[in-house]
mmCIF file of C-alpha atoms in Angstrom:
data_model
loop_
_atom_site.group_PDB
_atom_site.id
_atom_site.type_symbol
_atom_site.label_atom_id
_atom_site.label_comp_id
_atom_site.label_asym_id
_atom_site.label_seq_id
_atom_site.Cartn_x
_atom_site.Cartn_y
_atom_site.Cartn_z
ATOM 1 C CA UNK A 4 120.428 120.796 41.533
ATOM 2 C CA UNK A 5 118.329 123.703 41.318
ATOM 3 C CA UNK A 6 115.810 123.606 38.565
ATOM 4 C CA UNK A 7 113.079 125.876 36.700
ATOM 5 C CA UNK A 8 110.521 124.942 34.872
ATOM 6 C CA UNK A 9 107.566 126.211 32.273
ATOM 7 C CA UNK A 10 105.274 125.193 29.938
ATOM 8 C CA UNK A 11 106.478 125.211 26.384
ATOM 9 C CA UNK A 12 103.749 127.220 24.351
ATOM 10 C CA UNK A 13 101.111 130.215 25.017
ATOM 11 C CA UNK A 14 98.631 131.288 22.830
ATOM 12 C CA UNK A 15 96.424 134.168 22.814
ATOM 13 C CA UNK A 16 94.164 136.614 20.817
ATOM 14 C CA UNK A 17 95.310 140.197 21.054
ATOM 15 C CA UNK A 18 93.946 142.758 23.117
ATOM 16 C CA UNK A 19 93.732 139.682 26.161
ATOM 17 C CA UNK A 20 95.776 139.229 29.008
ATOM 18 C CA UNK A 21 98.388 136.117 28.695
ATOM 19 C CA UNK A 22 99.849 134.510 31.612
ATOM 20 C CA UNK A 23 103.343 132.553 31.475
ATOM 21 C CA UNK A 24 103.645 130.603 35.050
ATOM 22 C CA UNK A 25 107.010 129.093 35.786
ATOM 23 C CA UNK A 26 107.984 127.264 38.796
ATOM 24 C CA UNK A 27 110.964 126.494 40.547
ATOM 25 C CA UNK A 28 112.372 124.044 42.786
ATOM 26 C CA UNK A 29 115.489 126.325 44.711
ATOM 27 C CA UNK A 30 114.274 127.377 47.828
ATOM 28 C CA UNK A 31 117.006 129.938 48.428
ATOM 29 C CA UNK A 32 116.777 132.062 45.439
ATOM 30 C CA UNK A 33 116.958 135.473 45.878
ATOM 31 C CA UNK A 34 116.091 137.224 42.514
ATOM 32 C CA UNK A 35 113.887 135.968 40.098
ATOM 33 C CA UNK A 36 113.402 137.116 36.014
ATOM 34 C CA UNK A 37 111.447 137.291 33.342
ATOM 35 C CA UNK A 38 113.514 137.912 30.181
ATOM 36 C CA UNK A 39 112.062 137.985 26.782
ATOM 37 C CA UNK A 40 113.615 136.741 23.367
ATOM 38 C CA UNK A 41 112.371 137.675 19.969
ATOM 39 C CA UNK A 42 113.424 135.810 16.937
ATOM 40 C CA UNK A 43 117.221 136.020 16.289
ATOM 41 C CA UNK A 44 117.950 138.864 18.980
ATOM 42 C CA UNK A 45 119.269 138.358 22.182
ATOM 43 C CA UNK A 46 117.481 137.941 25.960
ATOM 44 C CA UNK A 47 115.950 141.314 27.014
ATOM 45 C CA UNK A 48 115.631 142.020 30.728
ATOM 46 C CA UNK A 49 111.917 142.397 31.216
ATOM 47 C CA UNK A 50 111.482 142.705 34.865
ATOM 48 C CA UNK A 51 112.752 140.748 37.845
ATOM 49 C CA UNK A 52 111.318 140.116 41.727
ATOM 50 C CA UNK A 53 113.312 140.276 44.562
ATOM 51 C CA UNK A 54 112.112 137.088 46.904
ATOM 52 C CA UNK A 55 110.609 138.867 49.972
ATOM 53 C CA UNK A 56 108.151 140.844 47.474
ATOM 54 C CA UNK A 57 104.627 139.287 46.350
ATOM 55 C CA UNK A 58 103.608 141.416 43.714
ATOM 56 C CA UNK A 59 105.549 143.940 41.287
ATOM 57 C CA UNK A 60 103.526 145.474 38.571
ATOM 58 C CA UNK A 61 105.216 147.468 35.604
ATOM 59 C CA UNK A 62 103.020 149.053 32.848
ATOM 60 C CA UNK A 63 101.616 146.213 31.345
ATOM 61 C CA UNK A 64 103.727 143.959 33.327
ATOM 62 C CA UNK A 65 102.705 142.181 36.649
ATOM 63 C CA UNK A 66 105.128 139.655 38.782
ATOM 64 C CA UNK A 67 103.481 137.546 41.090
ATOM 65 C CA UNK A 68 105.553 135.406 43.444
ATOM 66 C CA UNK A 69 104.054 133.085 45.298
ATOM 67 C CA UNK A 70 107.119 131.784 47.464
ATOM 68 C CA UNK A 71 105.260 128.830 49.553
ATOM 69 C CA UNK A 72 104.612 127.067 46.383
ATOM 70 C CA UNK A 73 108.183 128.066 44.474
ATOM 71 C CA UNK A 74 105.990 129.637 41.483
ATOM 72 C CA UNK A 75 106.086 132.586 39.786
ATOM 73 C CA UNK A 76 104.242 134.531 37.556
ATOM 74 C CA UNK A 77 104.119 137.052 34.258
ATOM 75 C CA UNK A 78 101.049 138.975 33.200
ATOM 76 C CA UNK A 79 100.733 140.884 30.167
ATOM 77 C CA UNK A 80 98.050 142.803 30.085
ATOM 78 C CA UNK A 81 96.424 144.282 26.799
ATOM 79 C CA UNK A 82 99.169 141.787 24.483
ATOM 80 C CA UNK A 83 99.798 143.103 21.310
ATOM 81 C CA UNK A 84 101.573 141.240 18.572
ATOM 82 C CA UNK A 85 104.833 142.480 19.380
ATOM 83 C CA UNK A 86 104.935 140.667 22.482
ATOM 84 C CA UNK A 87 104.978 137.864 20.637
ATOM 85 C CA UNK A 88 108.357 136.101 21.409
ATOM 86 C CA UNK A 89 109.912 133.315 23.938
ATOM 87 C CA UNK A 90 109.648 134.352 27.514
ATOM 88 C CA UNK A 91 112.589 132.830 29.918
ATOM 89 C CA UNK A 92 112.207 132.845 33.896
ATOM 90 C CA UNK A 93 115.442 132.852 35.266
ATOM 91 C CA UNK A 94 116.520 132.227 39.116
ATOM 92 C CA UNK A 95 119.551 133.241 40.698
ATOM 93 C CA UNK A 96 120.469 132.581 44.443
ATOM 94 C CA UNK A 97 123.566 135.333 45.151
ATOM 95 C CA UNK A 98 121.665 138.011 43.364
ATOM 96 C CA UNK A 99 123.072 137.836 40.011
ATOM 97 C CA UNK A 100 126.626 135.456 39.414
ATOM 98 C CA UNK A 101 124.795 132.365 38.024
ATOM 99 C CA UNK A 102 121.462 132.531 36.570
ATOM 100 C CA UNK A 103 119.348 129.335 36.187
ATOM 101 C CA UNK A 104 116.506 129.437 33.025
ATOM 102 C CA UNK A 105 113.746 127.854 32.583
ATOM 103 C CA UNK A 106 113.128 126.405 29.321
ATOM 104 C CA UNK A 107 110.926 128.993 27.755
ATOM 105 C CA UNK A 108 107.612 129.650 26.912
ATOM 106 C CA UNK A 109 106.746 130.619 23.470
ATOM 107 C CA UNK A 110 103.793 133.285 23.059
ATOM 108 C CA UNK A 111 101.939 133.365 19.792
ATOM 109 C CA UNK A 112 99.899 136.574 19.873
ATOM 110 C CA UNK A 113 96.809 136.259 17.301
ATOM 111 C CA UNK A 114 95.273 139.553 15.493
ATOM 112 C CA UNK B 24 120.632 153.035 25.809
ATOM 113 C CA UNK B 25 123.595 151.026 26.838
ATOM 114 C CA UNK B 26 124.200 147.546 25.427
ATOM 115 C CA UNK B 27 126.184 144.499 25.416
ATOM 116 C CA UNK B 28 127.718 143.774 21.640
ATOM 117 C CA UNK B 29 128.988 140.648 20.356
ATOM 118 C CA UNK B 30 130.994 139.664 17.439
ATOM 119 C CA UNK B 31 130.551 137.236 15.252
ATOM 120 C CA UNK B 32 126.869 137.149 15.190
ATOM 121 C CA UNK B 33 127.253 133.380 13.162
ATOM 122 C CA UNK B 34 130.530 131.333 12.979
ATOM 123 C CA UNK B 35 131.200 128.164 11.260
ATOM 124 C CA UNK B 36 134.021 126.578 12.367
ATOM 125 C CA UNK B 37 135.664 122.860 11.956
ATOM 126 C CA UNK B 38 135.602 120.444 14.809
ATOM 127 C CA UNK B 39 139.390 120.714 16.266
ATOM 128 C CA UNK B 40 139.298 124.358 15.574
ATOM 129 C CA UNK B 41 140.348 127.039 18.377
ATOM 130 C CA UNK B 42 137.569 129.952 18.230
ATOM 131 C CA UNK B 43 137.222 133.436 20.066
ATOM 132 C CA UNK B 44 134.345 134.828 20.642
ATOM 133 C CA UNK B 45 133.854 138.522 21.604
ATOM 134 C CA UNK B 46 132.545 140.860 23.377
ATOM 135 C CA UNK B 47 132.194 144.549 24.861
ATOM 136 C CA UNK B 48 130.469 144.647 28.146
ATOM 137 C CA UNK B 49 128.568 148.037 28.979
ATOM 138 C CA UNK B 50 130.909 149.841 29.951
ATOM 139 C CA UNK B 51 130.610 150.611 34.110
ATOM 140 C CA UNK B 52 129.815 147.614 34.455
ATOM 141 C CA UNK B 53 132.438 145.039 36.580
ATOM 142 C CA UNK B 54 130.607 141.672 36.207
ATOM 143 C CA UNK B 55 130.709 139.255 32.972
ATOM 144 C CA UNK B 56 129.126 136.650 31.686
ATOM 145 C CA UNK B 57 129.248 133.705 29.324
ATOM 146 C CA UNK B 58 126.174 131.455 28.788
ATOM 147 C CA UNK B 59 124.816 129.186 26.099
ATOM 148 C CA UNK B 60 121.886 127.865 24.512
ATOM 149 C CA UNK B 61 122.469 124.999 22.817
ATOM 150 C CA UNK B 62 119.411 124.202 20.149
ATOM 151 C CA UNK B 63 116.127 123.372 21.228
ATOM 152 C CA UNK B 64 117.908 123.358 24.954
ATOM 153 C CA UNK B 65 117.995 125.599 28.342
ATOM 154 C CA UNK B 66 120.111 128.517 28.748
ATOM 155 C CA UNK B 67 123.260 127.528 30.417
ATOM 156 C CA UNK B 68 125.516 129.085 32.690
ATOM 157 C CA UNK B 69 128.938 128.932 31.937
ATOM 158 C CA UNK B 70 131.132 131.432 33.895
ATOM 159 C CA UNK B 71 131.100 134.577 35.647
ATOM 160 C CA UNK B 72 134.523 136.950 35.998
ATOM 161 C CA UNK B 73 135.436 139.962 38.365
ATOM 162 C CA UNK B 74 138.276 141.790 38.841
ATOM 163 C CA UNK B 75 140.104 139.842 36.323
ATOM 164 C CA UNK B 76 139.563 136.410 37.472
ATOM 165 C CA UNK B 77 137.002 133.510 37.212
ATOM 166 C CA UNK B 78 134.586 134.345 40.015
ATOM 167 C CA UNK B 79 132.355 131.474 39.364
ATOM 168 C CA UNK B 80 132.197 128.352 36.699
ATOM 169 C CA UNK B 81 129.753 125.747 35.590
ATOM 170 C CA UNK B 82 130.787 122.032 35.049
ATOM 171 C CA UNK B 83 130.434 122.652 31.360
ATOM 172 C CA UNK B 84 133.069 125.087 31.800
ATOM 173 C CA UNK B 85 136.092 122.907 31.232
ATOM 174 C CA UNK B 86 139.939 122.816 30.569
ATOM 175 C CA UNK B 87 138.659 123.760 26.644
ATOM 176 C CA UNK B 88 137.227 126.763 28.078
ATOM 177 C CA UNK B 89 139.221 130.478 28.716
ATOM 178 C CA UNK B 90 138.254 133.788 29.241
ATOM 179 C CA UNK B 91 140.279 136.592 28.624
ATOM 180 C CA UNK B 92 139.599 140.600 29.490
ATOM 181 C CA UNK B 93 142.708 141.519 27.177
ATOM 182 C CA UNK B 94 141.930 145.098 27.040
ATOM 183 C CA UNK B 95 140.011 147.666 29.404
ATOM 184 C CA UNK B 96 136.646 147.149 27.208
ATOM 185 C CA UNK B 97 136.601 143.257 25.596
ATOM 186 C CA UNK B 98 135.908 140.041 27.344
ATOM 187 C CA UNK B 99 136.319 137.232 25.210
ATOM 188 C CA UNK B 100 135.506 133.331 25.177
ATOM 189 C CA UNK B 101 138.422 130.764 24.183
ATOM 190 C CA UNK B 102 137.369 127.211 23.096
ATOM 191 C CA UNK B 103 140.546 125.790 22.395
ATOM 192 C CA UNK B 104 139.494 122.602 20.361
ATOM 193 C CA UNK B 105 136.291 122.611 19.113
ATOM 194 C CA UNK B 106 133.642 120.001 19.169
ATOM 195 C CA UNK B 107 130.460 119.457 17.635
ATOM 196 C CA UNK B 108 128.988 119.943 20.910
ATOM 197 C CA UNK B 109 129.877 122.931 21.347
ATOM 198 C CA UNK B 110 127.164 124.210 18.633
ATOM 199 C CA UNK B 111 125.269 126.775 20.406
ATOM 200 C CA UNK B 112 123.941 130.644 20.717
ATOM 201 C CA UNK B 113 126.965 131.788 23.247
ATOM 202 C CA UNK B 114 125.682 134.560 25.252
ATOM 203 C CA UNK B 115 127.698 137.056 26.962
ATOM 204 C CA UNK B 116 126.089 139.047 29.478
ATOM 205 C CA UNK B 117 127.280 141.962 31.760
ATOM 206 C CA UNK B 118 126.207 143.562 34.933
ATOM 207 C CA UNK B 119 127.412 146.959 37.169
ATOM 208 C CA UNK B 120 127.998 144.525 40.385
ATOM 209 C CA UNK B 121 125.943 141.678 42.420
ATOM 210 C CA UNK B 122 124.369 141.490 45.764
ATOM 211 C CA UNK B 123 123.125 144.556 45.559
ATOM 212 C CA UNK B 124 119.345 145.497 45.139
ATOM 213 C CA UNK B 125 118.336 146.222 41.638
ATOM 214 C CA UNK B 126 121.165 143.964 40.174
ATOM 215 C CA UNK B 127 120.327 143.270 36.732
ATOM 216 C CA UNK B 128 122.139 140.939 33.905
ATOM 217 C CA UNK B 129 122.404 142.482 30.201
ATOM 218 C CA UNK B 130 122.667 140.568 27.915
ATOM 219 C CA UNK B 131 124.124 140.410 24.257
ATOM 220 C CA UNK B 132 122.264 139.234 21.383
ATOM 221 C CA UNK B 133 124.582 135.869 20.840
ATOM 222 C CA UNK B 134 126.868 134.525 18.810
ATOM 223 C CA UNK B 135 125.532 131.710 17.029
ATOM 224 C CA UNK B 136 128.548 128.921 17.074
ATOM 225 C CA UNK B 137 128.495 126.246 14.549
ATOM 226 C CA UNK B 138 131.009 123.307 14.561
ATOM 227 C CA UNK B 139 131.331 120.894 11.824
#
């Protein structure tokens, strides 16, 4: 079955850029996500990628899809400490009925 | 800005127990959700409804599972008899229609489901 994947834990010093990668394995998906999830609150929409786009940059947000290789991308540029929070990619391959996560990646933004 | 609300934010419940979980989608929106997260685990799908019927289901969506859109604004989640593995963060989620460009998923902040 389809499957996403990222690493578990980001740190970084504020004021940098951090980088969450996340790769996936379904070769048809359509959309992809980046949702974010602060202690106790529920997944915020962030941003998402439609598949025949490389690049989508949003204020301090850039996607980078890099389709070949199934792997996608979140930048956050000038990271503040309220970006600190668990960052899900999600796939989906009918544009939006069943979403598939990734496991998360936890950013730790330090002062 | 438009949301997706959920209630109860936390429920204990014994194993065996039927539960309902609720929640108001945004309210143009035709598409709805359930997904969990059980603890220290992925977020699952486990069903999608349109137009008053299950559109799409996950295996974990079995015979315990229901969904119900009773009225014109709730959509609710039926486990019939609990079990302890069904402790999670349910998730319901909304979204104006798929297939389209621009389709986004909303989601709720969760309603954290313990069975003992």
């Amino acid at each position: 079955g389809e499957d996403v994947e990222q690493s578990l834990f980001l740190s970084v010093r504020e004021g940098d850029s951090s980088v969450i990668n996340c790769t996936y394995t379904d070769s048809s998906s359509t959309y992809l996500y980046w949702y974010k999830q602060e202690p106790g609150a529920g997944l915020q929409l962030l941003t998402y990628i439609f598949s025949n786009m490389d690049m989508k940059q949003d204020q301090r947000l850039t996607v980078l899809l890099n389709k070949k290789d199934k792997h996608l991308s979140l930048r956050i540029a000038d990271t503040q400490t309220g970006d600190s929070a668990i960052y899900f990619c999600a796939e989906s391959r009918n544009a939006g009925n069943m979403l598939t996560f990734g496991g998360g990646t936890r950013l730790m933004v330090k002062p | 800005e438009p949301e997706v609300t959920q209630t109860p934010s936390h429920q204990v419940t014994q194993m065996g127990q039927e539960v309902i979980l609720r929640c108001v989608p945004i309210s143009n929106h035709l598409y709805f959700y359930w997904y969990r997260q059980i603890l220290g685990q992925k977020v699952e799908f486990l069903v999608s409804f349109y137009n008053n019927e299950i559109s799409e289901k996950s295996e974990i969506f079995d015979d315990q599972f229901s969904v119900e859109r009773p009225d014109g604004s709730n959509f609710t989640l039926k486990i019939r008899s609990t079990k302890l593995e069904d402790s999670a963060m349910y998730f319901c989620a909304s979204s104006e229609r798929p297939g389209s460009k621009g389709n986004t998923i909303y989601f709720g902040e969760g309603s954290w489901l313990t069975v003992v």
